[in-house]
């Protein structure tokens, strides 16, 4: 991903390149890709971990995704690994704004709605599962005017809202 950032943004500062890479390769994005691949259903977990929702837990999914990427690298080499990452992960820097300032999904969605003079997105917590420090949140992002509703999940309400907002942005791409 660092290579992709460098190739796409050769004039960016080292700090901006680091932020771009970190915005794409982090626990939340790794777990989102794992969900998209339905990786959780393929994991062999202990009985306790399986019962407590380990197949949907961000920490478990992100670790499993890292292991999958490593396995692809070890089995198929750098080119196979590069192709997998380019296919399944967002391009580094695609969520950067003016001057290299990183904008998260919620900020980008709100700015898009404001620029189109539309109602701002609404967020609703649908479910809170798990216990204590291992809670899992499921949130809905609603763009009522456009009749778009997306869901996201994460280890915090904020993470779930970010995922839902990212999915709403993806749903809007053909209209942009």
mmCIF file with all atom_site columns, C-alpha atoms in Angstrom:
data_model
loop_
_atom_site.group_PDB
_atom_site.id
_atom_site.type_symbol
_atom_site.label_atom_id
_atom_site.label_alt_id
_atom_site.label_comp_id
_atom_site.label_asym_id
_atom_site.label_entity_id
_atom_site.label_seq_id
_atom_site.pdbx_PDB_ins_code
_atom_site.Cartn_x
_atom_site.Cartn_y
_atom_site.Cartn_z
_atom_site.occupancy
_atom_site.B_iso_or_equiv
_atom_site.pdbx_formal_charge
_atom_site.auth_seq_id
_atom_site.auth_comp_id
_atom_site.auth_asym_id
_atom_site.auth_atom_id
_atom_site.pdbx_PDB_model_num
ATOM 1   C CA . UNK A 1 1   ? 0.000   0.000   0.000  1.00 0.00 ? 1   UNK A CA 1
ATOM 2   C CA . UNK A 1 2   ? 2.927   2.325   0.669  1.00 0.00 ? 2   UNK A CA 1
ATOM 3   C CA . UNK A 1 3   ? 4.099   1.639   -2.890 1.00 0.00 ? 3   UNK A CA 1
ATOM 4   C CA . UNK A 1 4   ? 0.631   2.448   -4.254 1.00 0.00 ? 4   UNK A CA 1
ATOM 5   C CA . UNK A 1 5   ? 0.535   5.713   -2.303 1.00 0.00 ? 5   UNK A CA 1
ATOM 6   C CA . UNK A 1 6   ? 3.986   6.676   -3.590 1.00 0.00 ? 6   UNK A CA 1
ATOM 7   C CA . UNK A 1 7   ? 3.060   5.871   -7.208 1.00 0.00 ? 7   UNK A CA 1
ATOM 8   C CA . UNK A 1 8   ? -0.251  7.743   -7.022 1.00 0.00 ? 8   UNK A CA 1
ATOM 9   C CA . UNK A 1 9   ? 1.085   10.773  -5.105 1.00 0.00 ? 9   UNK A CA 1
ATOM 10  C CA . UNK A 1 10  ? 4.798   11.190  -5.988 1.00 0.00 ? 10  UNK A CA 1
ATOM 11  C CA . UNK A 1 11  ? 4.861   14.811  -4.792 1.00 0.00 ? 11  UNK A CA 1
ATOM 12  C CA . UNK A 1 12  ? 3.222   14.123  -1.417 1.00 0.00 ? 12  UNK A CA 1
ATOM 13  C CA . UNK A 1 13  ? 5.234   14.551  1.743  1.00 0.00 ? 13  UNK A CA 1
ATOM 14  C CA . UNK A 1 14  ? 6.423   11.525  3.707  1.00 0.00 ? 14  UNK A CA 1
ATOM 15  C CA . UNK A 1 15  ? 3.916   12.407  6.425  1.00 0.00 ? 15  UNK A CA 1
ATOM 16  C CA . UNK A 1 16  ? 0.991   12.560  3.978  1.00 0.00 ? 16  UNK A CA 1
ATOM 17  C CA . UNK A 1 17  ? 2.053   9.254   2.402  1.00 0.00 ? 17  UNK A CA 1
ATOM 18  C CA . UNK A 1 18  ? 2.130   7.659   5.846  1.00 0.00 ? 18  UNK A CA 1
ATOM 19  C CA . UNK A 1 19  ? -1.345  8.994   6.640  1.00 0.00 ? 19  UNK A CA 1
ATOM 20  C CA . UNK A 1 20  ? -2.661  7.748   3.282  1.00 0.00 ? 20  UNK A CA 1
ATOM 21  C CA . UNK A 1 21  ? -1.306  4.263   3.921  1.00 0.00 ? 21  UNK A CA 1
ATOM 22  C CA . UNK A 1 22  ? -2.622  4.211   7.475  1.00 0.00 ? 22  UNK A CA 1
ATOM 23  C CA . UNK A 1 23  ? -6.062  5.331   6.299  1.00 0.00 ? 23  UNK A CA 1
ATOM 24  C CA . UNK A 1 24  ? -6.256  2.247   4.090  1.00 0.00 ? 24  UNK A CA 1
ATOM 25  C CA . UNK A 1 25  ? -4.414  -0.332  6.177  1.00 0.00 ? 25  UNK A CA 1
ATOM 26  C CA . UNK A 1 26  ? -5.882  -0.270  9.650  1.00 0.00 ? 26  UNK A CA 1
ATOM 27  C CA . UNK A 1 27  ? -8.020  -2.463  11.853 1.00 0.00 ? 27  UNK A CA 1
ATOM 28  C CA . UNK A 1 28  ? -11.319 -1.062  10.563 1.00 0.00 ? 28  UNK A CA 1
ATOM 29  C CA . UNK A 1 29  ? -10.547 -1.343  6.851  1.00 0.00 ? 29  UNK A CA 1
ATOM 30  C CA . UNK A 1 30  ? -8.955  -4.779  7.275  1.00 0.00 ? 30  UNK A CA 1
ATOM 31  C CA . UNK A 1 31  ? -12.098 -6.018  9.019  1.00 0.00 ? 31  UNK A CA 1
ATOM 32  C CA . UNK A 1 32  ? -14.358 -4.412  6.379  1.00 0.00 ? 32  UNK A CA 1
ATOM 33  C CA . UNK A 1 33  ? -12.507 -6.304  3.644  1.00 0.00 ? 33  UNK A CA 1
ATOM 34  C CA . UNK A 1 34  ? -12.727 -9.504  5.728  1.00 0.00 ? 34  UNK A CA 1
ATOM 35  C CA . UNK A 1 35  ? -16.508 -9.015  5.962  1.00 0.00 ? 35  UNK A CA 1
ATOM 36  C CA . UNK A 1 36  ? -16.731 -8.427  2.198  1.00 0.00 ? 36  UNK A CA 1
ATOM 37  C CA . UNK A 1 37  ? -14.845 -11.703 1.657  1.00 0.00 ? 37  UNK A CA 1
ATOM 38  C CA . UNK A 1 38  ? -16.949 -13.494 4.307  1.00 0.00 ? 38  UNK A CA 1
ATOM 39  C CA . UNK A 1 39  ? -13.676 -14.487 5.933  1.00 0.00 ? 39  UNK A CA 1
ATOM 40  C CA . UNK A 1 40  ? -15.314 -14.888 9.338  1.00 0.00 ? 40  UNK A CA 1
ATOM 41  C CA . UNK A 1 41  ? -17.276 -17.928 8.172  1.00 0.00 ? 41  UNK A CA 1
ATOM 42  C CA . UNK A 1 42  ? -14.012 -19.685 7.287  1.00 0.00 ? 42  UNK A CA 1
ATOM 43  C CA . UNK A 1 43  ? -12.272 -19.191 10.621 1.00 0.00 ? 43  UNK A CA 1
ATOM 44  C CA . UNK A 1 44  ? -11.685 -22.058 13.011 1.00 0.00 ? 44  UNK A CA 1
ATOM 45  C CA . UNK A 1 45  ? -12.370 -20.659 16.459 1.00 0.00 ? 45  UNK A CA 1
ATOM 46  C CA . UNK A 1 46  ? -12.571 -22.109 19.925 1.00 0.00 ? 46  UNK A CA 1
ATOM 47  C CA . UNK A 1 47  ? -16.073 -22.732 21.232 1.00 0.00 ? 47  UNK A CA 1
ATOM 48  C CA . UNK A 1 48  ? -16.000 -19.730 23.550 1.00 0.00 ? 48  UNK A CA 1
ATOM 49  C CA . UNK A 1 49  ? -14.752 -17.340 20.874 1.00 0.00 ? 49  UNK A CA 1
ATOM 50  C CA . UNK A 1 50  ? -17.311 -18.620 18.376 1.00 0.00 ? 50  UNK A CA 1
ATOM 51  C CA . UNK A 1 51  ? -20.165 -18.244 20.894 1.00 0.00 ? 51  UNK A CA 1
ATOM 52  C CA . UNK A 1 52  ? -19.100 -14.731 21.858 1.00 0.00 ? 52  UNK A CA 1
ATOM 53  C CA . UNK A 1 53  ? -19.274 -13.468 18.265 1.00 0.00 ? 53  UNK A CA 1
ATOM 54  C CA . UNK A 1 54  ? -15.633 -13.842 17.295 1.00 0.00 ? 54  UNK A CA 1
ATOM 55  C CA . UNK A 1 55  ? -16.515 -14.313 13.623 1.00 0.00 ? 55  UNK A CA 1
ATOM 56  C CA . UNK A 1 56  ? -17.817 -10.719 13.529 1.00 0.00 ? 56  UNK A CA 1
ATOM 57  C CA . UNK A 1 57  ? -15.320 -9.101  15.933 1.00 0.00 ? 57  UNK A CA 1
ATOM 58  C CA . UNK A 1 58  ? -13.202 -6.408  14.297 1.00 0.00 ? 58  UNK A CA 1
ATOM 59  C CA . UNK A 1 59  ? -10.027 -7.500  16.079 1.00 0.00 ? 59  UNK A CA 1
ATOM 60  C CA . UNK A 1 60  ? -10.420 -11.130 14.977 1.00 0.00 ? 60  UNK A CA 1
ATOM 61  C CA . UNK A 1 61  ? -11.328 -10.237 11.391 1.00 0.00 ? 61  UNK A CA 1
ATOM 62  C CA . UNK A 1 62  ? -8.503  -7.728  10.971 1.00 0.00 ? 62  UNK A CA 1
ATOM 63  C CA . UNK A 1 63  ? -5.959  -10.221 12.294 1.00 0.00 ? 63  UNK A CA 1
ATOM 64  C CA . UNK A 1 64  ? -7.325  -12.923 10.003 1.00 0.00 ? 64  UNK A CA 1
ATOM 65  C CA . UNK A 1 65  ? -7.086  -10.532 7.039  1.00 0.00 ? 65  UNK A CA 1
ATOM 66  C CA . UNK A 1 66  ? -3.446  -9.795  7.869  1.00 0.00 ? 66  UNK A CA 1
ATOM 67  C CA . UNK A 1 67  ? -2.795  -13.545 7.983  1.00 0.00 ? 67  UNK A CA 1
ATOM 68  C CA . UNK A 1 68  ? -4.537  -14.029 4.628  1.00 0.00 ? 68  UNK A CA 1
ATOM 69  C CA . UNK A 1 69  ? -2.445  -11.295 3.013  1.00 0.00 ? 69  UNK A CA 1
ATOM 70  C CA . UNK A 1 70  ? 0.711   -12.894 4.424  1.00 0.00 ? 70  UNK A CA 1
ATOM 71  C CA . UNK A 1 71  ? -0.375  -16.314 3.115  1.00 0.00 ? 71  UNK A CA 1
ATOM 72  C CA . UNK A 1 72  ? -1.000  -14.875 -0.352 1.00 0.00 ? 72  UNK A CA 1
ATOM 73  C CA . UNK A 1 73  ? 2.463   -13.311 -0.264 1.00 0.00 ? 73  UNK A CA 1
ATOM 74  C CA . UNK A 1 74  ? 4.153   -16.516 0.908  1.00 0.00 ? 74  UNK A CA 1
ATOM 75  C CA . UNK A 1 75  ? 2.247   -18.709 -1.543 1.00 0.00 ? 75  UNK A CA 1
ATOM 76  C CA . UNK A 1 76  ? 2.051   -16.494 -4.624 1.00 0.00 ? 76  UNK A CA 1
ATOM 77  C CA . UNK A 1 77  ? 4.747   -13.879 -4.155 1.00 0.00 ? 77  UNK A CA 1
ATOM 78  C CA . UNK A 1 78  ? 4.726   -10.119 -4.167 1.00 0.00 ? 78  UNK A CA 1
ATOM 79  C CA . UNK A 1 79  ? 2.860   -9.741  -7.464 1.00 0.00 ? 79  UNK A CA 1
ATOM 80  C CA . UNK A 1 80  ? -0.054  -11.923 -6.299 1.00 0.00 ? 80  UNK A CA 1
ATOM 81  C CA . UNK A 1 81  ? -0.158  -10.081 -2.993 1.00 0.00 ? 81  UNK A CA 1
ATOM 82  C CA . UNK A 1 82  ? -0.045  -6.691  -4.734 1.00 0.00 ? 82  UNK A CA 1
ATOM 83  C CA . UNK A 1 83  ? -2.905  -7.694  -7.038 1.00 0.00 ? 83  UNK A CA 1
ATOM 84  C CA . UNK A 1 84  ? -5.066  -8.911  -4.152 1.00 0.00 ? 84  UNK A CA 1
ATOM 85  C CA . UNK A 1 85  ? -4.539  -5.717  -2.161 1.00 0.00 ? 85  UNK A CA 1
ATOM 86  C CA . UNK A 1 86  ? -5.207  -3.497  -5.194 1.00 0.00 ? 86  UNK A CA 1
ATOM 87  C CA . UNK A 1 87  ? -8.418  -5.410  -5.906 1.00 0.00 ? 87  UNK A CA 1
ATOM 88  C CA . UNK A 1 88  ? -9.906  -5.466  -2.418 1.00 0.00 ? 88  UNK A CA 1
ATOM 89  C CA . UNK A 1 89  ? -8.626  -2.330  -0.691 1.00 0.00 ? 89  UNK A CA 1
ATOM 90  C CA . UNK A 1 90  ? -9.391  1.314   -1.440 1.00 0.00 ? 90  UNK A CA 1
ATOM 91  C CA . UNK A 1 91  ? -6.697  3.260   -3.245 1.00 0.00 ? 91  UNK A CA 1
ATOM 92  C CA . UNK A 1 92  ? -4.475  5.234   -0.881 1.00 0.00 ? 92  UNK A CA 1
ATOM 93  C CA . UNK A 1 93  ? -5.293  8.916   -0.859 1.00 0.00 ? 93  UNK A CA 1
ATOM 94  C CA . UNK A 1 94  ? -8.763  8.592   -2.372 1.00 0.00 ? 94  UNK A CA 1
ATOM 95  C CA . UNK A 1 95  ? -10.204 10.078  0.799  1.00 0.00 ? 95  UNK A CA 1
ATOM 96  C CA . UNK A 1 96  ? -7.800  12.984  1.019  1.00 0.00 ? 96  UNK A CA 1
ATOM 97  C CA . UNK A 1 97  ? -8.982  16.546  0.779  1.00 0.00 ? 97  UNK A CA 1
ATOM 98  C CA . UNK A 1 98  ? -7.349  19.863  -0.004 1.00 0.00 ? 98  UNK A CA 1
ATOM 99  C CA . UNK A 1 99  ? -3.774  20.185  1.216  1.00 0.00 ? 99  UNK A CA 1
ATOM 100 C CA . UNK A 1 100 ? -3.425  16.523  2.146  1.00 0.00 ? 100 UNK A CA 1
ATOM 101 C CA . UNK A 1 101 ? -5.827  16.710  5.075  1.00 0.00 ? 101 UNK A CA 1
ATOM 102 C CA . UNK A 1 102 ? -7.437  13.342  5.658  1.00 0.00 ? 102 UNK A CA 1
ATOM 103 C CA . UNK A 1 103 ? -11.208 13.352  5.648  1.00 0.00 ? 103 UNK A CA 1
ATOM 104 C CA . UNK A 1 104 ? -13.051 10.425  7.130  1.00 0.00 ? 104 UNK A CA 1
ATOM 105 C CA . UNK A 1 105 ? -16.152 8.877   5.578  1.00 0.00 ? 105 UNK A CA 1
ATOM 106 C CA . UNK A 1 106 ? -18.614 10.777  7.763  1.00 0.00 ? 106 UNK A CA 1
ATOM 107 C CA . UNK A 1 107 ? -16.963 14.114  6.957  1.00 0.00 ? 107 UNK A CA 1
ATOM 108 C CA . UNK A 1 108 ? -16.825 13.339  3.243  1.00 0.00 ? 108 UNK A CA 1
ATOM 109 C CA . UNK A 1 109 ? -20.479 12.265  3.192  1.00 0.00 ? 109 UNK A CA 1
ATOM 110 C CA . UNK A 1 110 ? -21.605 15.355  5.095  1.00 0.00 ? 110 UNK A CA 1
ATOM 111 C CA . UNK A 1 111 ? -19.618 17.653  2.789  1.00 0.00 ? 111 UNK A CA 1
ATOM 112 C CA . UNK A 1 112 ? -21.064 15.931  -0.277 1.00 0.00 ? 112 UNK A CA 1
ATOM 113 C CA . UNK A 1 113 ? -24.612 16.336  0.997  1.00 0.00 ? 113 UNK A CA 1
ATOM 114 C CA . UNK A 1 114 ? -23.968 20.005  1.834  1.00 0.00 ? 114 UNK A CA 1
ATOM 115 C CA . UNK A 1 115 ? -22.437 20.658  -1.588 1.00 0.00 ? 115 UNK A CA 1
ATOM 116 C CA . UNK A 1 116 ? -25.587 19.240  -3.198 1.00 0.00 ? 116 UNK A CA 1
ATOM 117 C CA . UNK A 1 117 ? -27.804 21.217  -0.808 1.00 0.00 ? 117 UNK A CA 1
ATOM 118 C CA . UNK A 1 118 ? -29.335 18.010  0.505  1.00 0.00 ? 118 UNK A CA 1
ATOM 119 C CA . UNK A 1 119 ? -30.359 16.975  3.992  1.00 0.00 ? 119 UNK A CA 1
ATOM 120 C CA . UNK A 1 120 ? -27.510 15.766  6.163  1.00 0.00 ? 120 UNK A CA 1
ATOM 121 C CA . UNK A 1 121 ? -27.112 12.041  6.856  1.00 0.00 ? 121 UNK A CA 1
ATOM 122 C CA . UNK A 1 122 ? -28.771 10.577  9.926  1.00 0.00 ? 122 UNK A CA 1
ATOM 123 C CA . UNK A 1 123 ? -27.327 7.774   12.024 1.00 0.00 ? 123 UNK A CA 1
ATOM 124 C CA . UNK A 1 124 ? -29.192 5.270   14.161 1.00 0.00 ? 124 UNK A CA 1
ATOM 125 C CA . UNK A 1 125 ? -27.761 2.602   16.433 1.00 0.00 ? 125 UNK A CA 1
ATOM 126 C CA . UNK A 1 126 ? -29.586 -0.613  15.500 1.00 0.00 ? 126 UNK A CA 1
ATOM 127 C CA . UNK A 1 127 ? -27.911 -3.010  17.874 1.00 0.00 ? 127 UNK A CA 1
ATOM 128 C CA . UNK A 1 128 ? -25.252 -3.212  20.547 1.00 0.00 ? 128 UNK A CA 1
ATOM 129 C CA . UNK A 1 129 ? -24.011 -6.733  21.150 1.00 0.00 ? 129 UNK A CA 1
ATOM 130 C CA . UNK A 1 130 ? -21.284 -8.274  23.212 1.00 0.00 ? 130 UNK A CA 1
ATOM 131 C CA . UNK A 1 131 ? -20.262 -7.266  26.677 1.00 0.00 ? 131 UNK A CA 1
ATOM 132 C CA . UNK A 1 132 ? -17.889 -4.852  28.349 1.00 0.00 ? 132 UNK A CA 1
ATOM 133 C CA . UNK A 1 133 ? -14.860 -3.987  26.251 1.00 0.00 ? 133 UNK A CA 1
ATOM 134 C CA . UNK A 1 134 ? -15.883 -6.381  23.468 1.00 0.00 ? 134 UNK A CA 1
ATOM 135 C CA . UNK A 1 135 ? -19.086 -4.669  22.380 1.00 0.00 ? 135 UNK A CA 1
ATOM 136 C CA . UNK A 1 136 ? -20.097 -4.691  18.750 1.00 0.00 ? 136 UNK A CA 1
ATOM 137 C CA . UNK A 1 137 ? -22.212 -1.862  17.348 1.00 0.00 ? 137 UNK A CA 1
ATOM 138 C CA . UNK A 1 138 ? -24.473 -2.003  14.295 1.00 0.00 ? 138 UNK A CA 1
ATOM 139 C CA . UNK A 1 139 ? -25.472 1.400   12.906 1.00 0.00 ? 139 UNK A CA 1
ATOM 140 C CA . UNK A 1 140 ? -27.647 2.588   10.042 1.00 0.00 ? 140 UNK A CA 1
ATOM 141 C CA . UNK A 1 141 ? -26.759 5.647   7.938  1.00 0.00 ? 141 UNK A CA 1
ATOM 142 C CA . UNK A 1 142 ? -29.798 7.204   6.292  1.00 0.00 ? 142 UNK A CA 1
ATOM 143 C CA . UNK A 1 143 ? -29.934 9.594   3.378  1.00 0.00 ? 143 UNK A CA 1
ATOM 144 C CA . UNK A 1 144 ? -33.704 9.972   3.532  1.00 0.00 ? 144 UNK A CA 1
ATOM 145 C CA . UNK A 1 145 ? -33.992 12.393  0.621  1.00 0.00 ? 145 UNK A CA 1
ATOM 146 C CA . UNK A 1 146 ? -32.168 9.946   -1.660 1.00 0.00 ? 146 UNK A CA 1
ATOM 147 C CA . UNK A 1 147 ? -33.860 6.855   -0.185 1.00 0.00 ? 147 UNK A CA 1
ATOM 148 C CA . UNK A 1 148 ? -30.495 5.320   0.689  1.00 0.00 ? 148 UNK A CA 1
ATOM 149 C CA . UNK A 1 149 ? -29.875 3.400   3.904  1.00 0.00 ? 149 UNK A CA 1
ATOM 150 C CA . UNK A 1 150 ? -26.649 1.558   4.624  1.00 0.00 ? 150 UNK A CA 1
ATOM 151 C CA . UNK A 1 151 ? -25.374 -0.316  7.639  1.00 0.00 ? 151 UNK A CA 1
ATOM 152 C CA . UNK A 1 152 ? -22.015 -0.648  9.286  1.00 0.00 ? 152 UNK A CA 1
ATOM 153 C CA . UNK A 1 153 ? -20.632 -2.453  12.285 1.00 0.00 ? 153 UNK A CA 1
ATOM 154 C CA . UNK A 1 154 ? -17.640 -1.993  14.507 1.00 0.00 ? 154 UNK A CA 1
ATOM 155 C CA . UNK A 1 155 ? -16.172 -2.137  17.961 1.00 0.00 ? 155 UNK A CA 1
ATOM 156 C CA . UNK A 1 156 ? -17.402 1.409   18.649 1.00 0.00 ? 156 UNK A CA 1
ATOM 157 C CA . UNK A 1 157 ? -20.365 3.492   17.571 1.00 0.00 ? 157 UNK A CA 1
ATOM 158 C CA . UNK A 1 158 ? -17.987 5.795   15.716 1.00 0.00 ? 158 UNK A CA 1
ATOM 159 C CA . UNK A 1 159 ? -16.377 2.913   13.823 1.00 0.00 ? 159 UNK A CA 1
ATOM 160 C CA . UNK A 1 160 ? -19.794 1.557   12.854 1.00 0.00 ? 160 UNK A CA 1
ATOM 161 C CA . UNK A 1 161 ? -20.918 5.016   11.701 1.00 0.00 ? 161 UNK A CA 1
ATOM 162 C CA . UNK A 1 162 ? -17.739 5.390   9.616  1.00 0.00 ? 162 UNK A CA 1
ATOM 163 C CA . UNK A 1 163 ? -18.384 2.037   7.916  1.00 0.00 ? 163 UNK A CA 1
ATOM 164 C CA . UNK A 1 164 ? -22.031 2.918   7.229  1.00 0.00 ? 164 UNK A CA 1
ATOM 165 C CA . UNK A 1 165 ? -21.021 6.343   5.855  1.00 0.00 ? 165 UNK A CA 1
ATOM 166 C CA . UNK A 1 166 ? -18.415 4.698   3.621  1.00 0.00 ? 166 UNK A CA 1
ATOM 167 C CA . UNK A 1 167 ? -21.052 2.374   2.230  1.00 0.00 ? 167 UNK A CA 1
ATOM 168 C CA . UNK A 1 168 ? -23.372 5.339   1.627  1.00 0.00 ? 168 UNK A CA 1
ATOM 169 C CA . UNK A 1 169 ? -20.558 7.086   -0.273 1.00 0.00 ? 169 UNK A CA 1
ATOM 170 C CA . UNK A 1 170 ? -20.064 3.943   -2.349 1.00 0.00 ? 170 UNK A CA 1
ATOM 171 C CA . UNK A 1 171 ? -23.803 3.847   -3.103 1.00 0.00 ? 171 UNK A CA 1
ATOM 172 C CA . UNK A 1 172 ? -23.582 7.453   -4.321 1.00 0.00 ? 172 UNK A CA 1
ATOM 173 C CA . UNK A 1 173 ? -20.548 6.973   -6.593 1.00 0.00 ? 173 UNK A CA 1
ATOM 174 C CA . UNK A 1 174 ? -22.550 6.513   -9.826 1.00 0.00 ? 174 UNK A CA 1
ATOM 175 C CA . UNK A 1 175 ? -24.310 9.826   -9.114 1.00 0.00 ? 175 UNK A CA 1
ATOM 176 C CA . UNK A 1 176 ? -21.144 11.861  -8.469 1.00 0.00 ? 176 UNK A CA 1
#
